[in-house]
PDB file of C-alpha atoms (C1' of nucleotides) in Angstrom:
ATOM      1  CA  UNK A   1      12.450  -5.594  14.187  1.00 90.00           C
ATOM      2  CA  UNK A   2      11.820  -6.829  10.679  1.00 93.00           C
ATOM      3  CA  UNK A   3      10.539  -4.150   8.329  1.00 92.00           C
ATOM      4  CA  UNK A   4       6.864  -5.003   7.944  1.00 92.00           C
ATOM      5  CA  UNK A   5       6.987  -3.993   4.292  1.00 93.00           C
ATOM      6  CA  UNK A   6       9.254  -6.907   3.473  1.00 95.00           C
ATOM      7  CA  UNK A   7       6.760  -9.235   5.066  1.00 95.00           C
ATOM      8  CA  UNK A   8       4.102  -8.265   2.583  1.00 91.00           C
ATOM      9  CA  UNK A   9       3.219 -11.204   0.464  1.00 90.00           C
ATOM     10  CA  UNK A  10       4.704 -13.717   2.887  1.00 95.00           C
ATOM     11  CA  UNK A  11       1.949 -13.774   5.471  1.00 97.00           C
ATOM     12  CA  UNK A  12      -0.084 -16.538   3.850  1.00 97.00           C
ATOM     13  CA  UNK A  13       2.988 -18.697   3.507  1.00 97.00           C
ATOM     14  CA  UNK A  14       3.860 -18.235   7.160  1.00 97.00           C
ATOM     15  CA  UNK A  15       0.374 -19.145   8.283  1.00 98.00           C
ATOM     16  CA  UNK A  16      -0.020 -22.319   6.305  1.00 97.00           C
ATOM     17  CA  UNK A  17       3.503 -23.493   7.030  1.00 97.00           C
ATOM     18  CA  UNK A  18       2.968 -23.198  10.769  1.00 97.00           C
ATOM     19  CA  UNK A  19      -0.333 -25.023  10.488  1.00 98.00           C
ATOM     20  CA  UNK A  20       1.328 -27.802   8.532  1.00 97.00           C
ATOM     21  CA  UNK A  21       3.584 -28.423  11.514  1.00 95.00           C
ATOM     22  CA  UNK A  22       1.242 -28.059  14.427  1.00 93.00           C
ATOM     23  CA  UNK A  23      -2.083 -29.468  13.263  1.00 92.00           C
ATOM     24  CA  UNK A  24      -4.103 -26.613  14.688  1.00 97.00           C
ATOM     25  CA  UNK A  25      -3.459 -23.135  16.039  1.00 98.00           C
ATOM     26  CA  UNK A  26      -5.505 -20.099  16.960  1.00 98.00           C
ATOM     27  CA  UNK A  27      -4.774 -16.589  15.803  1.00 98.00           C
ATOM     28  CA  UNK A  28      -3.181 -15.187  18.894  1.00 98.00           C
ATOM     29  CA  UNK A  29      -1.058 -18.304  19.198  1.00 98.00           C
ATOM     30  CA  UNK A  30       0.294 -17.708  15.708  1.00 98.00           C
ATOM     31  CA  UNK A  31       1.422 -14.185  16.568  1.00 98.00           C
ATOM     32  CA  UNK A  32       3.149 -15.393  19.725  1.00 97.00           C
ATOM     33  CA  UNK A  33       4.770 -18.383  18.102  1.00 97.00           C
ATOM     34  CA  UNK A  34       6.204 -16.307  15.283  1.00 97.00           C
ATOM     35  CA  UNK A  35       7.478 -13.786  17.786  1.00 96.00           C
ATOM     36  CA  UNK A  36       9.110 -16.537  19.834  1.00 95.00           C
ATOM     37  CA  UNK A  37      10.927 -18.340  17.060  1.00 95.00           C
ATOM     38  CA  UNK A  38      12.236 -15.122  15.558  1.00 95.00           C
ATOM     39  CA  UNK A  39      13.358 -13.734  18.926  1.00 95.00           C
ATOM     40  CA  UNK A  40      10.881 -10.900  18.641  1.00 95.00           C
ATOM     41  CA  UNK A  41      12.026  -9.867  15.181  1.00 96.00           C
ATOM     42  CA  UNK A  42       8.758 -10.675  13.416  1.00 96.00           C
ATOM     43  CA  UNK A  43       5.638  -9.282  14.996  1.00 96.00           C
ATOM     44  CA  UNK A  44       2.513 -10.014  13.037  1.00 97.00           C
ATOM     45  CA  UNK A  45      -0.145  -7.404  13.572  1.00 96.00           C
ATOM     46  CA  UNK A  46      -3.645  -8.576  14.300  1.00 97.00           C
ATOM     47  CA  UNK A  47      -5.046  -6.155  11.752  1.00 97.00           C
ATOM     48  CA  UNK A  48      -3.203  -8.077   9.067  1.00 97.00           C
ATOM     49  CA  UNK A  49      -3.428 -11.559  10.539  1.00 98.00           C
ATOM     50  CA  UNK A  50      -7.124 -11.950  11.191  1.00 98.00           C
ATOM     51  CA  UNK A  51      -8.286 -10.760   7.783  1.00 98.00           C
ATOM     52  CA  UNK A  52      -5.685 -13.074   6.227  1.00 98.00           C
ATOM     53  CA  UNK A  53      -7.026 -16.032   8.209  1.00 98.00           C
ATOM     54  CA  UNK A  54     -10.539 -15.201   7.122  1.00 98.00           C
ATOM     55  CA  UNK A  55      -9.467 -14.975   3.498  1.00 98.00           C
ATOM     56  CA  UNK A  56      -7.743 -18.349   3.664  1.00 98.00           C
ATOM     57  CA  UNK A  57     -10.812 -19.872   5.230  1.00 98.00           C
ATOM     58  CA  UNK A  58     -12.959 -18.323   2.505  1.00 97.00           C
ATOM     59  CA  UNK A  59     -10.741 -19.911  -0.104  1.00 97.00           C
ATOM     60  CA  UNK A  60     -11.116 -23.308   1.468  1.00 97.00           C
ATOM     61  CA  UNK A  61      -7.477 -23.514   2.545  1.00 98.00           C
ATOM     62  CA  UNK A  62      -8.316 -23.452   6.250  1.00 98.00           C
ATOM     63  CA  UNK A  63     -11.185 -24.726   8.349  1.00 98.00           C
ATOM     64  CA  UNK A  64     -12.113 -23.500  11.800  1.00 98.00           C
ATOM     65  CA  UNK A  65     -13.454 -24.806  15.049  1.00 97.00           C
ATOM     66  CA  UNK A  66     -14.539 -22.695  17.989  1.00 97.00           C
ATOM     67  CA  UNK A  67     -13.551 -24.141  21.312  1.00 96.00           C
ATOM     68  CA  UNK A  68     -14.177 -23.017  24.864  1.00 95.00           C
ATOM     69  CA  UNK A  69     -11.165 -22.642  27.093  1.00 92.00           C
ATOM     70  CA  UNK A  70     -12.210 -21.617  30.568  1.00 90.00           C
ATOM     71  CA  UNK A  71     -14.540 -18.732  30.009  1.00 91.00           C
ATOM     72  CA  UNK A  72     -13.014 -17.752  26.714  1.00 93.00           C
ATOM     73  CA  UNK A  73     -13.551 -18.829  23.151  1.00 94.00           C
ATOM     74  CA  UNK A  74     -10.676 -19.664  20.894  1.00 97.00           C
ATOM     75  CA  UNK A  75     -10.962 -20.112  17.160  1.00 98.00           C
ATOM     76  CA  UNK A  76      -8.740 -22.930  16.031  1.00 98.00           C
ATOM     77  CA  UNK A  77      -7.581 -23.104  12.449  1.00 98.00           C
ATOM     78  CA  UNK A  78      -6.350 -26.149  10.620  1.00 98.00           C
ATOM     79  CA  UNK A  79      -5.452 -27.007   7.036  1.00 98.00           C
ATOM     80  CA  UNK A  80      -8.082 -28.529   4.801  1.00 98.00           C
ATOM     81  CA  UNK A  81      -7.041 -31.176   2.293  1.00 97.00           C
ATOM     82  CA  UNK A  82      -6.729 -28.404  -0.285  1.00 97.00           C
ATOM     83  CA  UNK A  83      -4.637 -26.531   2.242  1.00 97.00           C
ATOM     84  CA  UNK A  84      -2.222 -29.421   2.602  1.00 97.00           C
ATOM     85  CA  UNK A  85      -1.637 -29.324  -1.121  1.00 96.00           C
ATOM     86  CA  UNK A  86      -1.120 -25.590  -0.956  1.00 95.00           C
ATOM     87  CA  UNK A  87       1.664 -25.914   1.607  1.00 96.00           C
ATOM     88  CA  UNK A  88       3.847 -27.740  -0.872  1.00 95.00           C
ATOM     89  CA  UNK A  89       3.274 -25.169  -3.585  1.00 94.00           C
ATOM     90  CA  UNK A  90       3.831 -22.205  -1.334  1.00 95.00           C
ATOM     91  CA  UNK A  91       6.988 -23.587   0.184  1.00 95.00           C
ATOM     92  CA  UNK A  92       8.441 -24.256  -3.227  1.00 94.00           C
ATOM     93  CA  UNK A  93       7.438 -20.760  -4.290  1.00 94.00           C
ATOM     94  CA  UNK A  94       9.095 -19.281  -1.203  1.00 94.00           C
ATOM     95  CA  UNK A  95      12.323 -21.189  -1.768  1.00 93.00           C
ATOM     96  CA  UNK A  96      12.416 -20.069  -5.377  1.00 94.00           C
ATOM     97  CA  UNK A  97      11.767 -16.515  -4.297  1.00 95.00           C
ATOM     98  CA  UNK A  98      14.589 -16.534  -1.776  1.00 93.00           C
ATOM     99  CA  UNK A  99      16.964 -18.026  -4.331  1.00 93.00           C
ATOM    100  CA  UNK A 100      16.045 -15.335  -6.819  1.00 95.00           C
ATOM    101  CA  UNK A 101      16.515 -12.618  -4.245  1.00 94.00           C
ATOM    102  CA  UNK A 102      19.942 -13.978  -3.473  1.00 93.00           C
ATOM    103  CA  UNK A 103      20.802 -13.981  -7.158  1.00 93.00           C
ATOM    104  CA  UNK A 104      19.768 -10.355  -7.386  1.00 93.00           C
ATOM    105  CA  UNK A 105      21.226  -9.149  -4.137  1.00 90.00           C
ATOM    106  CA  UNK A 106      24.383 -11.222  -3.799  1.00 82.00           C
ATOM    107  CA  UNK A 107      25.796 -11.382  -7.304  1.00 69.00           C
ATOM    108  CA  UNK A 108      29.233 -12.055  -5.856  1.00 63.00           C
ATOM    109  CA  UNK A 109      28.146 -15.448  -4.561  1.00 51.00           C
ATOM    110  CA  UNK A 110      26.971 -16.665  -7.935  1.00 46.00           C
TER     111      UNK A 110
ATOM    112  CA  UNK B   1       8.043 -17.845 -12.601  1.00 90.00           C
ATOM    113  CA  UNK B   2       8.287 -16.284  -9.180  1.00 93.00           C
ATOM    114  CA  UNK B   3       4.918 -15.558  -7.594  1.00 92.00           C
ATOM    115  CA  UNK B   4       4.631 -11.779  -7.917  1.00 92.00           C
ATOM    116  CA  UNK B   5       2.958 -11.590  -4.525  1.00 93.00           C
ATOM    117  CA  UNK B   6       6.141 -12.664  -2.806  1.00 95.00           C
ATOM    118  CA  UNK B   7       7.955  -9.853  -4.550  1.00 95.00           C
ATOM    119  CA  UNK B   8       5.735  -7.271  -2.919  1.00 93.00           C
ATOM    120  CA  UNK B   9       7.796  -5.272  -0.543  1.00 91.00           C
ATOM    121  CA  UNK B  10      11.091  -6.209  -2.175  1.00 96.00           C
ATOM    122  CA  UNK B  11      10.909  -4.048  -5.251  1.00 97.00           C
ATOM    123  CA  UNK B  12      12.560  -0.988  -3.717  1.00 97.00           C
ATOM    124  CA  UNK B  13      15.387  -3.113  -2.376  1.00 97.00           C
ATOM    125  CA  UNK B  14      15.972  -4.671  -5.784  1.00 97.00           C
ATOM    126  CA  UNK B  15      16.059  -1.287  -7.496  1.00 98.00           C
ATOM    127  CA  UNK B  16      18.502   0.415  -5.207  1.00 97.00           C
ATOM    128  CA  UNK B  17      20.761  -2.622  -4.964  1.00 97.00           C
ATOM    129  CA  UNK B  18      21.096  -2.817  -8.736  1.00 97.00           C
ATOM    130  CA  UNK B  19      21.798   0.887  -8.914  1.00 98.00           C
ATOM    131  CA  UNK B  20      24.471   0.544  -6.247  1.00 97.00           C
ATOM    132  CA  UNK B  21      26.322  -1.834  -8.538  1.00 95.00           C
ATOM    133  CA  UNK B  22      25.910  -0.250 -11.932  1.00 94.00           C
ATOM    134  CA  UNK B  23      26.045   3.495 -11.333  1.00 93.00           C
ATOM    135  CA  UNK B  24      23.087   4.223 -13.577  1.00 97.00           C
ATOM    136  CA  UNK B  25      20.290   2.304 -15.233  1.00 98.00           C
ATOM    137  CA  UNK B  26      17.065   3.078 -17.030  1.00 98.00           C
ATOM    138  CA  UNK B  27      13.747   1.462 -16.269  1.00 98.00           C
ATOM    139  CA  UNK B  28      13.540  -0.986 -19.111  1.00 98.00           C
ATOM    140  CA  UNK B  29      17.115  -2.008 -18.496  1.00 98.00           C
ATOM    141  CA  UNK B  30      16.233  -2.891 -14.913  1.00 98.00           C
ATOM    142  CA  UNK B  31      13.436  -5.212 -15.994  1.00 98.00           C
ATOM    143  CA  UNK B  32      15.716  -6.959 -18.494  1.00 97.00           C
ATOM    144  CA  UNK B  33      18.646  -7.239 -16.143  1.00 97.00           C
ATOM    145  CA  UNK B  34      16.530  -8.783 -13.398  1.00 97.00           C
ATOM    146  CA  UNK B  35      15.061 -11.202 -15.908  1.00 96.00           C
ATOM    147  CA  UNK B  36      18.530 -12.152 -17.115  1.00 96.00           C
ATOM    148  CA  UNK B  37      20.157 -12.831 -13.776  1.00 95.00           C
ATOM    149  CA  UNK B  38      17.204 -14.851 -12.519  1.00 95.00           C
ATOM    150  CA  UNK B  39      16.936 -16.896 -15.712  1.00 95.00           C
ATOM    151  CA  UNK B  40      13.532 -15.436 -16.412  1.00 95.00           C
ATOM    152  CA  UNK B  41      12.149 -16.261 -12.983  1.00 96.00           C
ATOM    153  CA  UNK B  42      11.613 -12.677 -11.874  1.00 96.00           C
ATOM    154  CA  UNK B  43       9.736 -10.465 -14.285  1.00 96.00           C
ATOM    155  CA  UNK B  44       9.116  -6.998 -12.968  1.00 97.00           C
ATOM    156  CA  UNK B  45       5.996  -5.451 -14.412  1.00 96.00           C
ATOM    157  CA  UNK B  46       6.242  -1.923 -15.704  1.00 97.00           C
ATOM    158  CA  UNK B  47       3.063  -0.943 -13.917  1.00 97.00           C
ATOM    159  CA  UNK B  48       4.850  -1.631 -10.648  1.00 98.00           C
ATOM    160  CA  UNK B  49       8.352  -0.539 -11.619  1.00 98.00           C
ATOM    161  CA  UNK B  50       7.771   2.927 -13.012  1.00 98.00           C
ATOM    162  CA  UNK B  51       5.642   4.193 -10.133  1.00 98.00           C
ATOM    163  CA  UNK B  52       8.235   2.756  -7.754  1.00 98.00           C
ATOM    164  CA  UNK B  53      11.032   4.622  -9.511  1.00 98.00           C
ATOM    165  CA  UNK B  54       9.022   7.828  -9.344  1.00 98.00           C
ATOM    166  CA  UNK B  55       8.373   7.355  -5.635  1.00 98.00           C
ATOM    167  CA  UNK B  56      12.060   6.773  -4.947  1.00 98.00           C
ATOM    168  CA  UNK B  57      12.926   9.884  -6.913  1.00 98.00           C
ATOM    169  CA  UNK B  58      10.303  11.810  -4.958  1.00 97.00           C
ATOM    170  CA  UNK B  59      11.882  10.690  -1.715  1.00 97.00           C
ATOM    171  CA  UNK B  60      15.305  11.876  -2.846  1.00 97.00           C
ATOM    172  CA  UNK B  61      16.740   8.356  -3.058  1.00 98.00           C
ATOM    173  CA  UNK B  62      17.204   8.515  -6.814  1.00 98.00           C
ATOM    174  CA  UNK B  63      17.997  11.259  -9.285  1.00 98.00           C
ATOM    175  CA  UNK B  64      17.301  11.172 -13.000  1.00 98.00           C
ATOM    176  CA  UNK B  65      18.801  12.312 -16.241  1.00 98.00           C
ATOM    177  CA  UNK B  66      17.119  12.178 -19.616  1.00 97.00           C
ATOM    178  CA  UNK B  67      19.415  11.171 -22.394  1.00 97.00           C
ATOM    179  CA  UNK B  68      18.933  10.798 -26.119  1.00 95.00           C
ATOM    180  CA  UNK B  69      19.893   7.511 -27.676  1.00 93.00           C
ATOM    181  CA  UNK B  70      19.325   7.608 -31.376  1.00 91.00           C
ATOM    182  CA  UNK B  71      15.846   8.952 -31.767  1.00 92.00           C
ATOM    183  CA  UNK B  72      14.693   7.725 -28.399  1.00 93.00           C
ATOM    184  CA  UNK B  73      14.808   9.167 -24.932  1.00 95.00           C
ATOM    185  CA  UNK B  74      15.969   7.121 -22.026  1.00 97.00           C
ATOM    186  CA  UNK B  75      15.551   8.148 -18.418  1.00 98.00           C
ATOM    187  CA  UNK B  76      18.589   7.153 -16.445  1.00 98.00           C
ATOM    188  CA  UNK B  77      18.356   6.710 -12.692  1.00 98.00           C
ATOM    189  CA  UNK B  78      21.178   6.829 -10.206  1.00 98.00           C
ATOM    190  CA  UNK B  79      21.483   6.859  -6.447  1.00 98.00           C
ATOM    191  CA  UNK B  80      21.714  10.155  -4.631  1.00 98.00           C
ATOM    192  CA  UNK B  81      23.965  10.439  -1.584  1.00 98.00           C
ATOM    193  CA  UNK B  82      20.953   9.702   0.549  1.00 97.00           C
ATOM    194  CA  UNK B  83      20.290   6.723  -1.695  1.00 97.00           C
ATOM    195  CA  UNK B  84      23.758   5.341  -1.076  1.00 97.00           C
ATOM    196  CA  UNK B  85      23.052   5.374   2.628  1.00 96.00           C
ATOM    197  CA  UNK B  86      19.744   3.673   2.033  1.00 96.00           C
ATOM    198  CA  UNK B  87      21.354   0.743   0.239  1.00 96.00           C
ATOM    199  CA  UNK B  88      23.140  -0.306   3.384  1.00 95.00           C
ATOM    200  CA  UNK B  89      20.002  -0.129   5.475  1.00 95.00           C
ATOM    201  CA  UNK B  90      17.860  -1.967   2.990  1.00 95.00           C
ATOM    202  CA  UNK B  91      20.359  -4.735   2.439  1.00 95.00           C
ATOM    203  CA  UNK B  92      20.651  -5.322   6.163  1.00 94.00           C
ATOM    204  CA  UNK B  93      16.874  -5.329   6.420  1.00 95.00           C
ATOM    205  CA  UNK B  94      16.610  -7.842   3.600  1.00 94.00           C
ATOM    206  CA  UNK B  95      19.176 -10.163   5.149  1.00 93.00           C
ATOM    207  CA  UNK B  96      17.364 -10.031   8.466  1.00 94.00           C
ATOM    208  CA  UNK B  97      14.100 -10.721   6.721  1.00 95.00           C
ATOM    209  CA  UNK B  98      15.463 -13.761   4.911  1.00 93.00           C
ATOM    210  CA  UNK B  99      16.958 -15.080   8.139  1.00 93.00           C
ATOM    211  CA  UNK B 100      13.646 -14.708   9.898  1.00 95.00           C
ATOM    212  CA  UNK B 101      11.796 -16.403   7.078  1.00 94.00           C
ATOM    213  CA  UNK B 102      14.204 -19.304   7.274  1.00 93.00           C
ATOM    214  CA  UNK B 103      13.634 -19.548  11.016  1.00 93.00           C
ATOM    215  CA  UNK B 104       9.914 -19.717  10.428  1.00 92.00           C
ATOM    216  CA  UNK B 105       9.931 -21.968   7.413  1.00 89.00           C
ATOM    217  CA  UNK B 106      12.850 -24.292   8.083  1.00 82.00           C
ATOM    218  CA  UNK B 107      12.663 -24.995  11.807  1.00 68.00           C
ATOM    219  CA  UNK B 108      14.575 -28.216  11.245  1.00 65.00           C
ATOM    220  CA  UNK B 109      17.708 -26.324  10.325  1.00 53.00           C
ATOM    221  CA  UNK B 110      17.771 -24.251  13.481  1.00 48.00           C
TER     222      UNK B 110
ATOM    223  C1'  DA C   1       4.016  -5.466 -44.123  1.00 62.46           C
ATOM    224  C1'  DA C   2       3.510  -7.182 -39.749  1.00 62.46           C
ATOM    225  C1'  DA C   3       5.169  -8.509 -35.513  1.00 62.46           C
ATOM    226  C1'  DT C   4       8.249  -8.030 -31.898  1.00 62.46           C
ATOM    227  C1'  DA C   5      11.396  -5.399 -29.044  1.00 62.46           C
ATOM    228  C1'  DT C   6      12.615  -1.192 -26.971  1.00 62.46           C
ATOM    229  C1'  DA C   7      11.135   2.637 -23.950  1.00 62.46           C
ATOM    230  C1'  DC C   8       8.388   5.656 -21.564  1.00 62.46           C
ATOM    231  C1'  DC C   9       3.987   6.398 -19.092  1.00 62.46           C
ATOM    232  C1'  DT C  10      -0.838   6.467 -16.542  1.00 62.46           C
ATOM    233  C1'  DA C  11      -5.519   5.355 -14.621  1.00 62.46           C
ATOM    234  C1'  DA C  12      -8.973   2.304 -12.642  1.00 62.46           C
ATOM    235  C1'  DT C  13      -9.431  -1.290  -9.864  1.00 62.46           C
ATOM    236  C1'  DT C  14      -8.055  -4.578  -6.496  1.00 62.46           C
ATOM    237  C1'  DT C  15      -5.519  -6.226  -2.808  1.00 62.46           C
ATOM    238  C1'  DT C  16      -3.598  -5.893   1.423  1.00 62.46           C
ATOM    239  C1'  DC C  17      -1.607  -3.414   4.954  1.00 62.46           C
ATOM    240  C1'  DT C  18      -1.439   0.082   8.834  1.00 62.46           C
ATOM    241  C1'  DT C  19      -3.659   2.424  12.210  1.00 62.46           C
ATOM    242  C1'  DA C  20      -6.735   2.683  15.568  1.00 62.46           C
ATOM    243  C1'  DG C  21      -9.822   1.414  17.677  1.00 62.46           C
ATOM    244  C1'  DG C  22     -13.862  -1.967  20.267  1.00 62.46           C
ATOM    245  C1'  DC C  23     -15.189  -5.864  23.299  1.00 62.46           C
ATOM    246  C1'  DA C  24     -14.376  -9.264  26.905  1.00 62.46           C
ATOM    247  C1'  DT C  25     -11.969 -12.410  30.343  1.00 62.46           C
ATOM    248  C1'  DA C  26      -7.751 -13.573  33.117  1.00 62.46           C
ATOM    249  C1'  DA C  27      -3.837 -12.629  35.606  1.00 62.46           C
ATOM    250  C1'  DG C  28      -0.487  -9.914  37.747  1.00 62.46           C
ATOM    251  C1'  DT C  29       0.823  -5.638  40.263  1.00 62.46           C
ATOM    252  C1'  DA C  30       0.573  -1.371  43.075  1.00 62.46           C
TER     253       DA C  30
ATOM    254  C1'  DT D   1      -8.959  -3.004  45.728  1.00 62.46           C
ATOM    255  C1'  DA D   2      -7.796  -0.752  41.499  1.00 62.46           C
ATOM    256  C1'  DC D   3      -5.024  -0.678  37.662  1.00 62.46           C
ATOM    257  C1'  DT D   4      -2.383  -2.601  34.151  1.00 62.46           C
ATOM    258  C1'  DT D   5      -1.003  -6.156  31.254  1.00 62.46           C
ATOM    259  C1'  DA D   6      -1.909 -10.361  28.825  1.00 62.46           C
ATOM    260  C1'  DT D   7      -5.015 -13.146  26.351  1.00 62.46           C
ATOM    261  C1'  DG D   8      -8.276 -13.472  22.555  1.00 62.46           C
ATOM    262  C1'  DC D   9     -11.460 -12.215  19.110  1.00 62.46           C
ATOM    263  C1'  DC D  10     -12.822  -8.659  15.768  1.00 62.46           C
ATOM    264  C1'  DT D  11     -13.661  -4.490  12.308  1.00 62.46           C
ATOM    265  C1'  DA D  12     -13.454  -0.055   9.703  1.00 62.46           C
ATOM    266  C1'  DA D  13     -11.196   3.935   7.566  1.00 62.46           C
ATOM    267  C1'  DG D  14      -7.548   5.193   5.175  1.00 62.46           C
ATOM    268  C1'  DA D  15      -3.150   4.473   2.869  1.00 62.46           C
ATOM    269  C1'  DA D  16       0.043   2.020   0.070  1.00 62.46           C
ATOM    270  C1'  DA D  17       1.245  -0.470  -3.665  1.00 62.46           C
ATOM    271  C1'  DA D  18       0.208  -3.978  -6.838  1.00 62.46           C
ATOM    272  C1'  DT D  19      -2.383  -5.834 -11.082  1.00 62.46           C
ATOM    273  C1'  DT D  20      -4.510  -5.076 -15.200  1.00 62.46           C
ATOM    274  C1'  DA D  21      -4.990  -2.873 -19.171  1.00 62.46           C
ATOM    275  C1'  DG D  22      -4.326   0.196 -21.671  1.00 62.46           C
ATOM    276  C1'  DG D  23      -1.659   4.548 -24.576  1.00 62.46           C
ATOM    277  C1'  DT D  24       2.313   6.477 -27.374  1.00 62.46           C
ATOM    278  C1'  DA D  25       6.403   6.125 -30.202  1.00 62.46           C
ATOM    279  C1'  DT D  26      10.732   4.359 -32.410  1.00 62.46           C
ATOM    280  C1'  DA D  27      13.646   0.330 -33.906  1.00 62.46           C
ATOM    281  C1'  DT D  28      14.363  -4.092 -35.405  1.00 62.46           C
ATOM    282  C1'  DT D  29      13.318  -8.545 -37.045  1.00 62.46           C
ATOM    283  C1'  DT D  30      10.596 -11.737 -39.730  1.00 62.46           C
TER     284       DT D  30
END
DNA sequence: AAATATACCTAATTTTCTTAGGCATAAGTA
DNA sequence: TACTTATGCCTAAGAAAATTAGGTATATTT
């Protein structure tokens, strides 16, 4: 299991990257998808995820649509136009971050 | 400049990794060294660094020694035995984290 | 003489997370 | 049938750690 502390700061990037690939997703789906592709290593907690989704919606990065599925209601999120711009910035920022971490942590490879 | 938000959660790892390589360092030296090896991309803020150093000392990961240099006092930090064990754990955790992030963010490469 | 660099620190505020729930429907199991 | 697990949304209290914005002092450079 990935140390949740390391994940701090990366949650927004994860969310908008996934939404850039799949058009729309609902919250629970995001948690399951992340769990699947990381073989269970990354488990987003709902207490962190939902407030983060709400914040991104408040900032105009995401828009939502409620949809009935059977007797349940799902809240689908998708990127706004502003959100699509954000993806590019955040991905660049994440790549730069990882490169810097590798410079700091693997000095032998430099 | 690296988005400071992405750095959240990685500060402890950076500190103890640097100390595992250089035996002892003082706070200001850590900020400068990180800035140097990342070509100015990562700039640790003192408001984050010093409290982090104090927390790590409080947990018994680091020990300190005050030393006079000219008319100034520097506070040198080094890893305790427990700290040396921690380095291994944290580095493994960081590698796992980066791998997971790459799974999430670069699905094409998988 | 003034500005920058070195070197330590803290306190108020903000941000975000963890923890620990609550509510409800659907599906699987004993 | 009853219970548990999965699905699916949410929030609130508290904790953790960052940002911001200082303070103090010596040393060096302009």
